[in-house]
Amino acid sequence: MTNHVARLYALATSLVVFVAVWLAVSAHPWAQSSAALPANTPQMARLAAREHHLRAETRRVNLIVERRFAAYRRALARRNHANAAARARHNRQLASARTAAAVAQRTVVAQSPVAAPPAVRVVTLPPVASTRTS
Amino acid sequence: MLRHTFRAMGTDIECLLERPRDEIAERGLAEAEAEFARLEATLSRFLPGSELSQLNAAGHATVGPDLLELTEAAVEARSTTGGRFDPTVHDALVEAGYDRSFELIASRASVPTADPVLPPHPRPSSCGGGVHVDRSRSRITLDPGTRLDLGGIAKGHAADRVSDLLGAAGPCLVSAGGDIAVRGRPKAGVWAIAVSTGGGEITIGLPHGGLATSGRDRRCWQRAGAEYHHIIDPATGLPAATDLLRVTVVATSARTAETVATSLLLAGGLDAGVREANARGTPCVLVARDGRTRLAGGLR
């Protein structure tokens, strides 16, 4: 019996405490204090000054980055141009070396005994094939 | 001796291989036939999809190693023969009526009615246009109005190429319609090859290299009572007028033999051909239209 009554009291008390907390939270007591900050407080002034300083610094950094990127692009173009010139020079040297090698090879072939027509003669063997106008 | 025959490049192909019939021989002969088909698909001017046809149509093309090498060789041969052999006779051949494969020409020539496609007499076509080969970029550029015909030299090239392939299986002979390349020494010591003369036939013993015959006795046709043939004189752009019927030449390769044979055929006649062959030391058989036959260039 005693336990039953105590349980009822405890339940009722918990319900009252819950409703009270609910009301307190839904009232947003902190929002009012934040919104109520005046616009020209020293804190806001400090924040505005810092924002201004950061924007100015961002502009300076962007200018530096753009200057450096432009210099990089110019250097890259110079490097690409130099690479293309070197490649063209290399290809010319390669083609010239190939031509020289081909000429040398032809000369060797022309001067070697194999390049001369084979020594042939009329024979009496039975022919295995015949030639005619192709 | 194994013998394998088939048709390719508009002519009869014959491959001889001195080896017992086994798997290597069978594979070699099959590869030889496939190589002829591949080269024909690349180098024929009658196949619209060939590299040569595409080059002739566009005037410039990036090409494969076969067309590149053969064009270089043809241009070099034009230089070494003083322009008598010339790969730029394409338009002159077409003008003369050789504008499709010879089987079709022969069947058309038998029709007695006038053919509106062909003029009764061909106009001279200009030859000798510029052919620029850029080996480093595998690119060929033709001067405007210049087109290539590699017919004869392509057969010689194919015979050389296929004999290189087949030679790995044993001593061999490859004949592309009479353009012959041999590799390896047969048991008989030399490859015995029959050559027609004015009075019959002689047999030449070829130890290595190649042999080719160029002439006006085949691939010729009648139009409006006149005889046309496929040997164009680049100096006139017309079928060559000569008292020579055919010339058979022995050289280091079938390709070279083909260009030298064409050059001798255009030398100016039987006596001029003999003089030139003796001066160059080119073994050859020259047959005149009246049957006179001379061996020259050290051939006995």
GROMACS .gro file of C-alpha atoms in nm:
model
  434
    1MET     CA    1   0.000   0.000   0.000
    2THR     CA    2   0.270   0.248   0.101
    3ASN     CA    3   0.476   0.164  -0.204
    4HIS     CA    4   0.182   0.214  -0.432
    5VAL     CA    5   0.114   0.567  -0.301
    6ALA     CA    6   0.482   0.655  -0.316
    7ARG     CA    7   0.495   0.542  -0.676
    8LEU     CA    8   0.196   0.765  -0.765
    9TYR     CA    9   0.363   1.066  -0.603
   10ALA     CA   10   0.686   1.000  -0.781
   11LEU     CA   11   0.509   0.970  -1.116
   12ALA     CA   12   0.316   1.293  -1.064
   13THR     CA   13   0.631   1.476  -0.958
   14SER     CA   14   0.820   1.350  -1.264
   15LEU     CA   15   0.536   1.462  -1.491
   16VAL     CA   16   0.537   1.811  -1.338
   17VAL     CA   17   0.917   1.839  -1.369
   18PHE     CA   18   0.907   1.723  -1.733
   19VAL     CA   19   0.637   1.978  -1.828
   20ALA     CA   20   0.829   2.254  -1.650
   21VAL     CA   21   1.155   2.170  -1.833
   22TRP     CA   22   0.967   2.145  -2.164
   23LEU     CA   23   0.823   2.494  -2.117
   24ALA     CA   24   1.157   2.635  -2.014
   25VAL     CA   25   1.338   2.495  -2.319
   26SER     CA   26   1.068   2.596  -2.568
   27ALA     CA   27   1.085   2.953  -2.446
   28HIS     CA   28   1.449   2.999  -2.599
   29PRO     CA   29   1.571   3.217  -2.322
   30TRP     CA   30   1.929   3.230  -2.481
   31ALA     CA   31   1.802   3.354  -2.824
   32GLN     CA   32   1.678   3.671  -2.683
   33SER     CA   33   2.007   3.744  -2.513
   34SER     CA   34   2.205   3.691  -2.840
   35ALA     CA   35   1.964   3.886  -3.062
   36ALA     CA   36   1.961   4.157  -2.811
   37LEU     CA   37   2.333   4.236  -2.873
   38PRO     CA   38   2.362   4.588  -3.004
   39ALA     CA   39   2.525   4.632  -3.349
   40ASN     CA   40   2.793   4.869  -3.235
   41THR     CA   41   2.934   4.677  -2.949
   42PRO     CA   42   3.317   4.658  -2.927
   43GLN     CA   43   3.294   4.285  -3.002
   44MET     CA   44   3.112   4.350  -3.331
   45ALA     CA   45   3.355   4.626  -3.418
   46ARG     CA   46   3.646   4.391  -3.364
   47LEU     CA   47   3.477   4.128  -3.583
   48ALA     CA   48   3.412   4.382  -3.860
   49ALA     CA   49   3.772   4.501  -3.850
   50ARG     CA   50   3.898   4.146  -3.869
   51GLU     CA   51   3.669   4.073  -4.165
   52HIS     CA   52   3.797   4.382  -4.346
   53HIS     CA   53   4.157   4.282  -4.273
   54LEU     CA   54   4.097   3.928  -4.401
   55ARG     CA   55   3.936   4.051  -4.723
   56ALA     CA   56   4.228   4.283  -4.790
   57GLU     CA   57   4.473   4.005  -4.719
   58THR     CA   58   4.282   3.771  -4.955
   59ARG     CA   59   4.310   4.030  -5.235
   60ARG     CA   60   4.685   4.063  -5.176
   61VAL     CA   61   4.731   3.685  -5.175
   62ASN     CA   62   4.525   3.646  -5.495
   63LEU     CA   63   4.734   3.913  -5.666
   64ILE     CA   64   5.054   3.735  -5.564
   65VAL     CA   65   4.919   3.398  -5.680
   66GLU     CA   66   4.808   3.542  -6.016
   67ARG     CA   67   5.147   3.709  -6.068
   68ARG     CA   68   5.330   3.387  -5.988
   69PHE     CA   69   5.096   3.178  -6.208
   70ALA     CA   70   5.146   3.415  -6.500
   71ALA     CA   71   5.523   3.389  -6.453
   72TYR     CA   72   5.489   3.009  -6.438
   73ARG     CA   73   5.285   3.004  -6.758
   74ARG     CA   74   5.544   3.219  -6.937
   75ALA     CA   75   5.823   2.990  -6.816
   76LEU     CA   76   5.621   2.684  -6.923
   77ALA     CA   77   5.567   2.829  -7.272
   78ARG     CA   78   5.940   2.904  -7.300
   79ARG     CA   79   6.018   2.548  -7.187
   80ASN     CA   80   5.768   2.393  -7.431
   81HIS     CA   81   5.912   2.601  -7.712
   82ALA     CA   82   6.263   2.489  -7.621
   83ASN     CA   83   6.145   2.125  -7.602
   84ALA     CA   84   5.979   2.147  -7.946
   85ALA     CA   85   6.293   2.298  -8.096
   86ALA     CA   86   6.506   2.025  -7.938
   87ARG     CA   87   6.266   1.756  -8.062
   88ALA     CA   88   6.269   1.897  -8.416
   89ARG     CA   89   6.650   1.916  -8.406
   90HIS     CA   90   6.661   1.556  -8.282
   91ASN     CA   91   6.422   1.437  -8.556
   92ARG     CA   92   6.629   1.614  -8.821
   93GLN     CA   93   6.947   1.452  -8.691
   94LEU     CA   94   6.769   1.114  -8.674
   95ALA     CA   95   6.639   1.144  -9.032
   96SER     CA   96   6.980   1.252  -9.152
   97ALA     CA   97   7.143   0.957  -8.971
   98ARG     CA   98   6.886   0.717  -9.118
   99THR     CA   99   6.945   0.853  -9.466
  100ALA     CA  100   7.320   0.823  -9.420
  101ALA     CA  101   7.277   0.467  -9.291
  102ALA     CA  102   7.051   0.374  -9.584
  103VAL     CA  103   7.294   0.525  -9.833
  104ALA     CA  104   7.582   0.343  -9.664
  105GLN     CA  105   7.385   0.018  -9.668
  106ARG     CA  106   7.299   0.058 -10.037
  107THR     CA  107   7.662   0.134 -10.111
  108VAL     CA  108   7.773  -0.176  -9.920
  109VAL     CA  109   7.512  -0.389 -10.096
  110ALA     CA  110   7.607  -0.245 -10.435
  111GLN     CA  111   7.975  -0.311 -10.375
  112SER     CA  112   7.939  -0.655 -10.223
  113PRO     CA  113   7.956  -0.964 -10.443
  114VAL     CA  114   7.596  -1.054 -10.354
  115ALA     CA  115   7.471  -0.734 -10.517
  116ALA     CA  116   7.613  -0.840 -10.853
  117PRO     CA  117   7.377  -1.050 -11.063
  118PRO     CA  118   7.428  -1.421 -10.997
  119ALA     CA  119   7.649  -1.604 -11.244
  120VAL     CA  120   7.410  -1.798 -11.462
  121ARG     CA  121   7.444  -2.023 -11.761
  122VAL     CA  122   7.232  -2.228 -11.993
  123VAL     CA  123   7.196  -2.582 -11.856
  124THR     CA  124   7.060  -2.910 -11.982
  125LEU     CA  125   6.865  -2.997 -11.667
  126PRO     CA  126   6.491  -3.056 -11.694
  127PRO     CA  127   6.322  -2.726 -11.598
  128VAL     CA  128   6.131  -2.711 -11.269
  129ALA     CA  129   5.960  -2.384 -11.359
  130SER     CA  130   5.927  -2.144 -11.649
  131THR     CA  131   5.926  -1.769 -11.683
  132ARG     CA  132   5.705  -1.564 -11.911
  133THR     CA  133   5.584  -1.210 -11.936
  134SER     CA  134   5.427  -1.141 -11.598
  135MET     CA  135   5.978  -3.138 -10.454
  136LEU     CA  136   5.650  -2.995 -10.325
  137ARG     CA  137   5.453  -2.778 -10.566
  138HIS     CA  138   5.173  -2.545 -10.458
  139THR     CA  139   4.982  -2.334 -10.714
  140PHE     CA  140   4.708  -2.076 -10.673
  141ARG     CA  141   4.584  -1.745 -10.821
  142ALA     CA  142   4.677  -1.408 -10.679
  143MET     CA  143   4.763  -1.060 -10.812
  144GLY     CA  144   4.581  -1.142 -11.136
  145THR     CA  145   4.825  -1.419 -11.228
  146ASP     CA  146   4.925  -1.778 -11.155
  147ILE     CA  147   5.145  -1.826 -10.850
  148GLU     CA  148   5.367  -2.129 -10.811
  149CYS     CA  149   5.566  -2.221 -10.499
  150LEU     CA  150   5.821  -2.504 -10.508
  151LEU     CA  151   5.968  -2.633 -10.184
  152GLU     CA  152   6.239  -2.899 -10.166
  153ARG     CA  153   6.132  -3.079  -9.851
  154PRO     CA  154   5.930  -3.388  -9.759
  155ARG     CA  155   5.562  -3.317  -9.705
  156ASP     CA  156   5.528  -3.254  -9.333
  157GLU     CA  157   5.370  -3.004  -9.097
  158ILE     CA  158   5.641  -2.742  -9.148
  159ALA     CA  159   5.608  -2.765  -9.525
  160GLU     CA  160   5.228  -2.744  -9.512
  161ARG     CA  161   5.243  -2.444  -9.280
  162GLY     CA  162   5.507  -2.272  -9.496
  163LEU     CA  163   5.304  -2.313  -9.814
  164ALA     CA  164   4.986  -2.192  -9.643
  165GLU     CA  165   5.171  -1.887  -9.510
  166ALA     CA  166   5.306  -1.821  -9.859
  167GLU     CA  167   4.955  -1.812 -10.003
  168ALA     CA  168   4.831  -1.590  -9.719
  169GLU     CA  169   5.121  -1.349  -9.772
  170PHE     CA  170   5.037  -1.314 -10.142
  171ALA     CA  171   4.677  -1.235 -10.050
  172ARG     CA  172   4.790  -0.976  -9.794
  173LEU     CA  173   5.027  -0.806 -10.039
  174GLU     CA  174   4.761  -0.800 -10.312
  175ALA     CA  175   4.514  -0.638 -10.071
  176THR     CA  176   4.776  -0.370 -10.000
  177LEU     CA  177   4.936  -0.306 -10.339
  178SER     CA  178   4.664  -0.362 -10.602
  179ARG     CA  179   4.538  -0.060 -10.795
  180PHE     CA  180   4.221  -0.253 -10.884
  181LEU     CA  181   4.099  -0.301 -10.526
  182PRO     CA  182   3.934   0.020 -10.404
  183GLY     CA  183   4.021  -0.055 -10.041
  184SER     CA  184   4.392  -0.114 -10.098
  185GLU     CA  185   4.648   0.125  -9.956
  186LEU     CA  186   4.764   0.203 -10.310
  187SER     CA  187   4.410   0.291 -10.427
  188GLN     CA  188   4.361   0.516 -10.126
  189LEU     CA  189   4.694   0.688 -10.194
  190ASN     CA  190   4.604   0.738 -10.560
  191ALA     CA  191   4.262   0.876 -10.465
  192ALA     CA  192   4.383   1.122 -10.200
  193GLY     CA  193   4.726   1.210 -10.336
  194HIS     CA  194   4.879   1.151  -9.995
  195ALA     CA  195   4.851   0.885  -9.727
  196THR     CA  196   5.018   0.736  -9.425
  197VAL     CA  197   5.099   0.385  -9.542
  198GLY     CA  198   5.230   0.052  -9.414
  199PRO     CA  199   5.586  -0.073  -9.454
  200ASP     CA  200   5.519  -0.271  -9.775
  201LEU     CA  201   5.384   0.019  -9.979
  202LEU     CA  202   5.644   0.251  -9.829
  203GLU     CA  203   5.936   0.022  -9.916
  204LEU     CA  204   5.803  -0.064 -10.262
  205THR     CA  205   5.735   0.299 -10.351
  206GLU     CA  206   6.086   0.392 -10.241
  207ALA     CA  207   6.228   0.108 -10.451
  208ALA     CA  208   6.018   0.210 -10.752
  209VAL     CA  209   6.129   0.573 -10.726
  210GLU     CA  210   6.490   0.460 -10.694
  211ALA     CA  211   6.447   0.232 -10.997
  212ARG     CA  212   6.312   0.529 -11.194
  213SER     CA  213   6.637   0.705 -11.112
  214THR     CA  214   6.871   0.412 -11.187
  215THR     CA  215   6.698   0.329 -11.519
  216GLY     CA  216   6.704   0.688 -11.637
  217GLY     CA  217   6.325   0.707 -11.618
  218ARG     CA  218   6.252   0.404 -11.837
  219PHE     CA  219   6.096   0.225 -11.546
  220ASP     CA  220   5.843   0.463 -11.395
  221PRO     CA  221   5.574   0.387 -11.135
  222THR     CA  222   5.375   0.697 -11.239
  223VAL     CA  223   5.242   0.542 -11.562
  224HIS     CA  224   4.904   0.476 -11.397
  225ASP     CA  225   4.707   0.731 -11.599
  226ALA     CA  226   4.878   0.630 -11.924
  227LEU     CA  227   4.778   0.267 -11.862
  228VAL     CA  228   4.419   0.367 -11.789
  229GLU     CA  229   4.414   0.587 -12.099
  230ALA     CA  230   4.537   0.290 -12.304
  231GLY     CA  231   4.248   0.081 -12.170
  232TYR     CA  232   4.415  -0.111 -11.888
  233ASP     CA  233   4.172   0.026 -11.632
  234ARG     CA  234   4.066  -0.300 -11.467
  235SER     CA  235   4.214  -0.643 -11.400
  236PHE     CA  236   4.343  -0.807 -11.715
  237GLU     CA  237   4.086  -1.088 -11.713
  238LEU     CA  238   3.814  -0.826 -11.757
  239ILE     CA  239   4.014  -0.644 -12.024
  240ALA     CA  240   4.054  -0.966 -12.223
  241SER     CA  241   3.683  -1.046 -12.208
  242ARG     CA  242   3.589  -0.689 -12.306
  243ALA     CA  243   3.836  -0.688 -12.595
  244SER     CA  244   3.658  -0.984 -12.750
  245VAL     CA  245   3.340  -0.778 -12.788
  246PRO     CA  246   3.341  -0.640 -13.145
  247THR     CA  247   3.127  -0.331 -13.076
  248ALA     CA  248   3.294  -0.001 -13.001
  249ASP     CA  249   3.336   0.066 -12.632
  250PRO     CA  250   3.222   0.417 -12.542
  251VAL     CA  251   3.443   0.419 -12.234
  252LEU     CA  252   3.764   0.390 -12.430
  253PRO     CA  253   3.876   0.624 -12.704
  254PRO     CA  254   3.982   0.443 -13.023
  255HIS     CA  255   4.335   0.574 -12.977
  256PRO     CA  256   4.482   0.663 -12.641
  257ARG     CA  257   4.597   1.016 -12.572
  258PRO     CA  258   4.951   1.049 -12.443
  259SER     CA  259   4.947   1.087 -12.067
  260SER     CA  260   5.217   1.266 -11.879
  261CYS     CA  261   5.443   1.053 -11.659
  262GLY     CA  262   5.725   1.134 -11.424
  263GLY     CA  263   5.528   1.323 -11.158
  264GLY     CA  264   5.682   1.376 -10.817
  265VAL     CA  265   5.656   1.102 -10.557
  266HIS     CA  266   5.768   1.213 -10.211
  267VAL     CA  267   5.837   0.946  -9.951
  268ASP     CA  268   5.875   1.055  -9.588
  269ARG     CA  269   6.010   0.743  -9.422
  270SER     CA  270   6.021   0.895  -9.072
  271ARG     CA  271   5.644   0.958  -9.083
  272SER     CA  272   5.556   0.660  -9.310
  273ARG     CA  273   5.394   0.908  -9.544
  274ILE     CA  274   5.379   0.928  -9.923
  275THR     CA  275   5.273   1.242 -10.109
  276LEU     CA  276   5.210   1.252 -10.485
  277ASP     CA  277   5.229   1.562 -10.702
  278PRO     CA  278   4.887   1.678 -10.827
  279GLY     CA  279   4.762   1.451 -11.108
  280THR     CA  280   5.018   1.179 -11.029
  281ARG     CA  281   4.903   0.824 -10.956
  282LEU     CA  282   5.105   0.507 -10.908
  283ASP     CA  283   5.092   0.168 -11.076
  284LEU     CA  284   5.314  -0.092 -10.909
  285GLY     CA  285   5.189  -0.394 -11.107
  286GLY     CA  286   5.510  -0.560 -11.225
  287ILE     CA  287   5.740  -0.452 -10.945
  288ALA     CA  288   5.476  -0.558 -10.689
  289LYS     CA  289   5.480  -0.913 -10.825
  290GLY     CA  290   5.858  -0.921 -10.802
  291HIS     CA  291   5.843  -0.779 -10.452
  292ALA     CA  292   5.586  -1.040 -10.351
  293ALA     CA  293   5.797  -1.323 -10.497
  294ASP     CA  294   6.101  -1.198 -10.301
  295ARG     CA  295   5.903  -1.154  -9.979
  296VAL     CA  296   5.733  -1.492  -9.998
  297SER     CA  297   6.055  -1.673 -10.088
  298ASP     CA  298   6.214  -1.516  -9.776
  299LEU     CA  299   5.927  -1.664  -9.572
  300LEU     CA  300   5.924  -2.003  -9.741
  301GLY     CA  301   6.303  -2.026  -9.743
  302ALA     CA  302   6.292  -2.093  -9.369
  303ALA     CA  303   6.137  -2.433  -9.449
  304GLY     CA  304   6.394  -2.529  -9.712
  305PRO     CA  305   6.526  -2.447 -10.060
  306CYS     CA  306   6.239  -2.287 -10.250
  307LEU     CA  307   6.131  -2.115 -10.570
  308VAL     CA  308   5.843  -1.871 -10.588
  309SER     CA  309   5.705  -1.766 -10.925
  310ALA     CA  310   5.452  -1.483 -10.955
  311GLY     CA  311   5.341  -1.519 -11.314
  312GLY     CA  312   5.700  -1.554 -11.429
  313ASP     CA  313   5.871  -1.320 -11.181
  314ILE     CA  314   6.081  -1.577 -10.999
  315ALA     CA  315   6.273  -1.561 -10.670
  316VAL     CA  316   6.476  -1.852 -10.533
  317ARG     CA  317   6.622  -1.915 -10.188
  318GLY     CA  318   6.859  -2.195 -10.092
  319ARG     CA  319   7.040  -2.437 -10.321
  320PRO     CA  320   6.841  -2.738 -10.446
  321LYS     CA  321   6.987  -3.089 -10.478
  322ALA     CA  322   7.039  -3.028 -10.851
  323GLY     CA  323   7.276  -2.741 -10.763
  324VAL     CA  324   7.077  -2.473 -10.944
  325TRP     CA  325   6.714  -2.397 -11.013
  326ALA     CA  326   6.649  -2.490 -11.378
  327ILE     CA  327   6.410  -2.237 -11.532
  328ALA     CA  328   6.275  -2.254 -11.885
  329VAL     CA  329   6.283  -1.934 -12.094
  330SER     CA  330   6.097  -1.908 -12.424
  331THR     CA  331   6.304  -1.793 -12.720
  332GLY     CA  332   6.219  -1.723 -13.080
  333GLY     CA  333   6.290  -2.081 -13.181
  334GLY     CA  334   6.183  -2.282 -12.877
  335GLU     CA  335   6.306  -2.286 -12.524
  336ILE     CA  336   6.634  -2.271 -12.329
  337THR     CA  337   6.689  -2.357 -11.964
  338ILE     CA  338   6.879  -2.125 -11.733
  339GLY     CA  339   7.040  -2.250 -11.410
  340LEU     CA  340   6.973  -1.993 -11.139
  341PRO     CA  341   7.179  -2.044 -10.819
  342HIS     CA  342   7.023  -1.759 -10.616
  343GLY     CA  343   6.852  -1.423 -10.657
  344GLY     CA  344   6.571  -1.361 -10.899
  345LEU     CA  345   6.462  -1.357 -11.259
  346ALA     CA  346   6.182  -1.175 -11.439
  347THR     CA  347   6.042  -1.140 -11.788
  348SER     CA  348   5.892  -0.823 -11.923
  349GLY     CA  349   5.727  -0.818 -12.260
  350ARG     CA  350   5.447  -0.717 -12.490
  351ASP     CA  351   5.341  -1.071 -12.582
  352ARG     CA  352   5.096  -1.101 -12.291
  353ARG     CA  353   4.863  -0.845 -12.137
  354CYS     CA  354   4.797  -0.701 -12.479
  355TRP     CA  355   4.463  -0.630 -12.643
  356GLN     CA  356   4.315  -0.508 -12.969
  357ARG     CA  357   4.116  -0.186 -12.989
  358ALA     CA  358   3.980  -0.050 -13.316
  359GLY     CA  359   4.227  -0.258 -13.514
  360ALA     CA  360   4.530  -0.137 -13.316
  361GLU     CA  361   4.735  -0.341 -13.072
  362TYR     CA  362   4.779  -0.212 -12.720
  363HIS     CA  363   4.995  -0.356 -12.447
  364HIS     CA  364   5.082  -0.276 -12.088
  365ILE     CA  365   5.444  -0.163 -12.130
  366ILE     CA  366   5.416   0.214 -12.128
  367ASP     CA  367   5.708   0.424 -12.250
  368PRO     CA  368   5.721   0.705 -11.991
  369ALA     CA  369   5.884   0.933 -12.250
  370THR     CA  370   5.570   0.929 -12.467
  371GLY     CA  371   5.300   0.813 -12.227
  372LEU     CA  372   5.197   0.554 -12.488
  373PRO     CA  373   5.244   0.177 -12.519
  374ALA     CA  374   5.610   0.129 -12.614
  375ALA     CA  375   5.697   0.097 -12.982
  376THR     CA  376   5.991  -0.145 -13.001
  377ASP     CA  377   6.102  -0.442 -13.206
  378LEU     CA  378   6.158  -0.638 -12.883
  379LEU     CA  379   5.892  -0.886 -12.787
  380ARG     CA  380   6.019  -0.976 -12.440
  381VAL     CA  381   6.327  -0.957 -12.219
  382THR     CA  382   6.421  -1.199 -11.941
  383VAL     CA  383   6.668  -1.065 -11.684
  384VAL     CA  384   6.860  -1.229 -11.398
  385ALA     CA  385   6.935  -1.010 -11.095
  386THR     CA  386   6.989  -1.020 -10.721
  387SER     CA  387   6.613  -1.017 -10.666
  388ALA     CA  388   6.294  -1.062 -10.866
  389ARG     CA  389   6.203  -0.700 -10.793
  390THR     CA  390   6.526  -0.568 -10.941
  391ALA     CA  391   6.503  -0.810 -11.235
  392GLU     CA  392   6.153  -0.677 -11.313
  393THR     CA  393   6.265  -0.313 -11.327
  394VAL     CA  394   6.578  -0.391 -11.532
  395ALA     CA  395   6.377  -0.607 -11.776
  396THR     CA  396   6.130  -0.322 -11.833
  397SER     CA  397   6.420  -0.082 -11.878
  398LEU     CA  398   6.590  -0.306 -12.139
  399LEU     CA  399   6.261  -0.353 -12.323
  400LEU     CA  400   6.255   0.025 -12.369
  401ALA     CA  401   6.624   0.047 -12.463
  402GLY     CA  402   6.537   0.113 -12.827
  403GLY     CA  403   6.550  -0.231 -12.989
  404LEU     CA  404   6.728  -0.565 -12.992
  405ASP     CA  405   7.078  -0.437 -13.067
  406ALA     CA  406   7.052  -0.147 -12.823
  407GLY     CA  407   6.927  -0.386 -12.554
  408VAL     CA  408   7.218  -0.625 -12.611
  409ARG     CA  409   7.469  -0.339 -12.596
  410GLU     CA  410   7.323  -0.206 -12.274
  411ALA     CA  411   7.301  -0.548 -12.107
  412ASN     CA  412   7.665  -0.621 -12.197
  413ALA     CA  413   7.775  -0.280 -12.066
  414ARG     CA  414   7.593  -0.333 -11.735
  415GLY     CA  415   7.684  -0.700 -11.705
  416THR     CA  416   7.318  -0.795 -11.674
  417PRO     CA  417   7.256  -1.158 -11.775
  418CYS     CA  418   6.951  -1.159 -12.000
  419VAL     CA  419   6.766  -1.316 -12.291
  420LEU     CA  420   6.624  -1.075 -12.549
  421VAL     CA  421   6.366  -1.191 -12.802
  422ALA     CA  422   6.267  -0.973 -13.097
  423ARG     CA  423   5.923  -0.973 -13.259
  424ASP     CA  424   6.063  -1.154 -13.564
  425GLY     CA  425   6.197  -1.435 -13.343
  426ARG     CA  426   6.564  -1.332 -13.329
  427THR     CA  427   6.702  -1.421 -12.985
  428ARG     CA  428   7.019  -1.296 -12.818
  429LEU     CA  429   7.182  -1.392 -12.490
  430ALA     CA  430   7.371  -1.102 -12.333
  431GLY     CA  431   7.538  -0.979 -12.014
  432GLY     CA  432   7.759  -1.286 -11.974
  433LEU     CA  433   7.484  -1.547 -12.016
  434ARG     CA  434   7.601  -1.843 -12.223
   0.00000   0.00000   0.00000
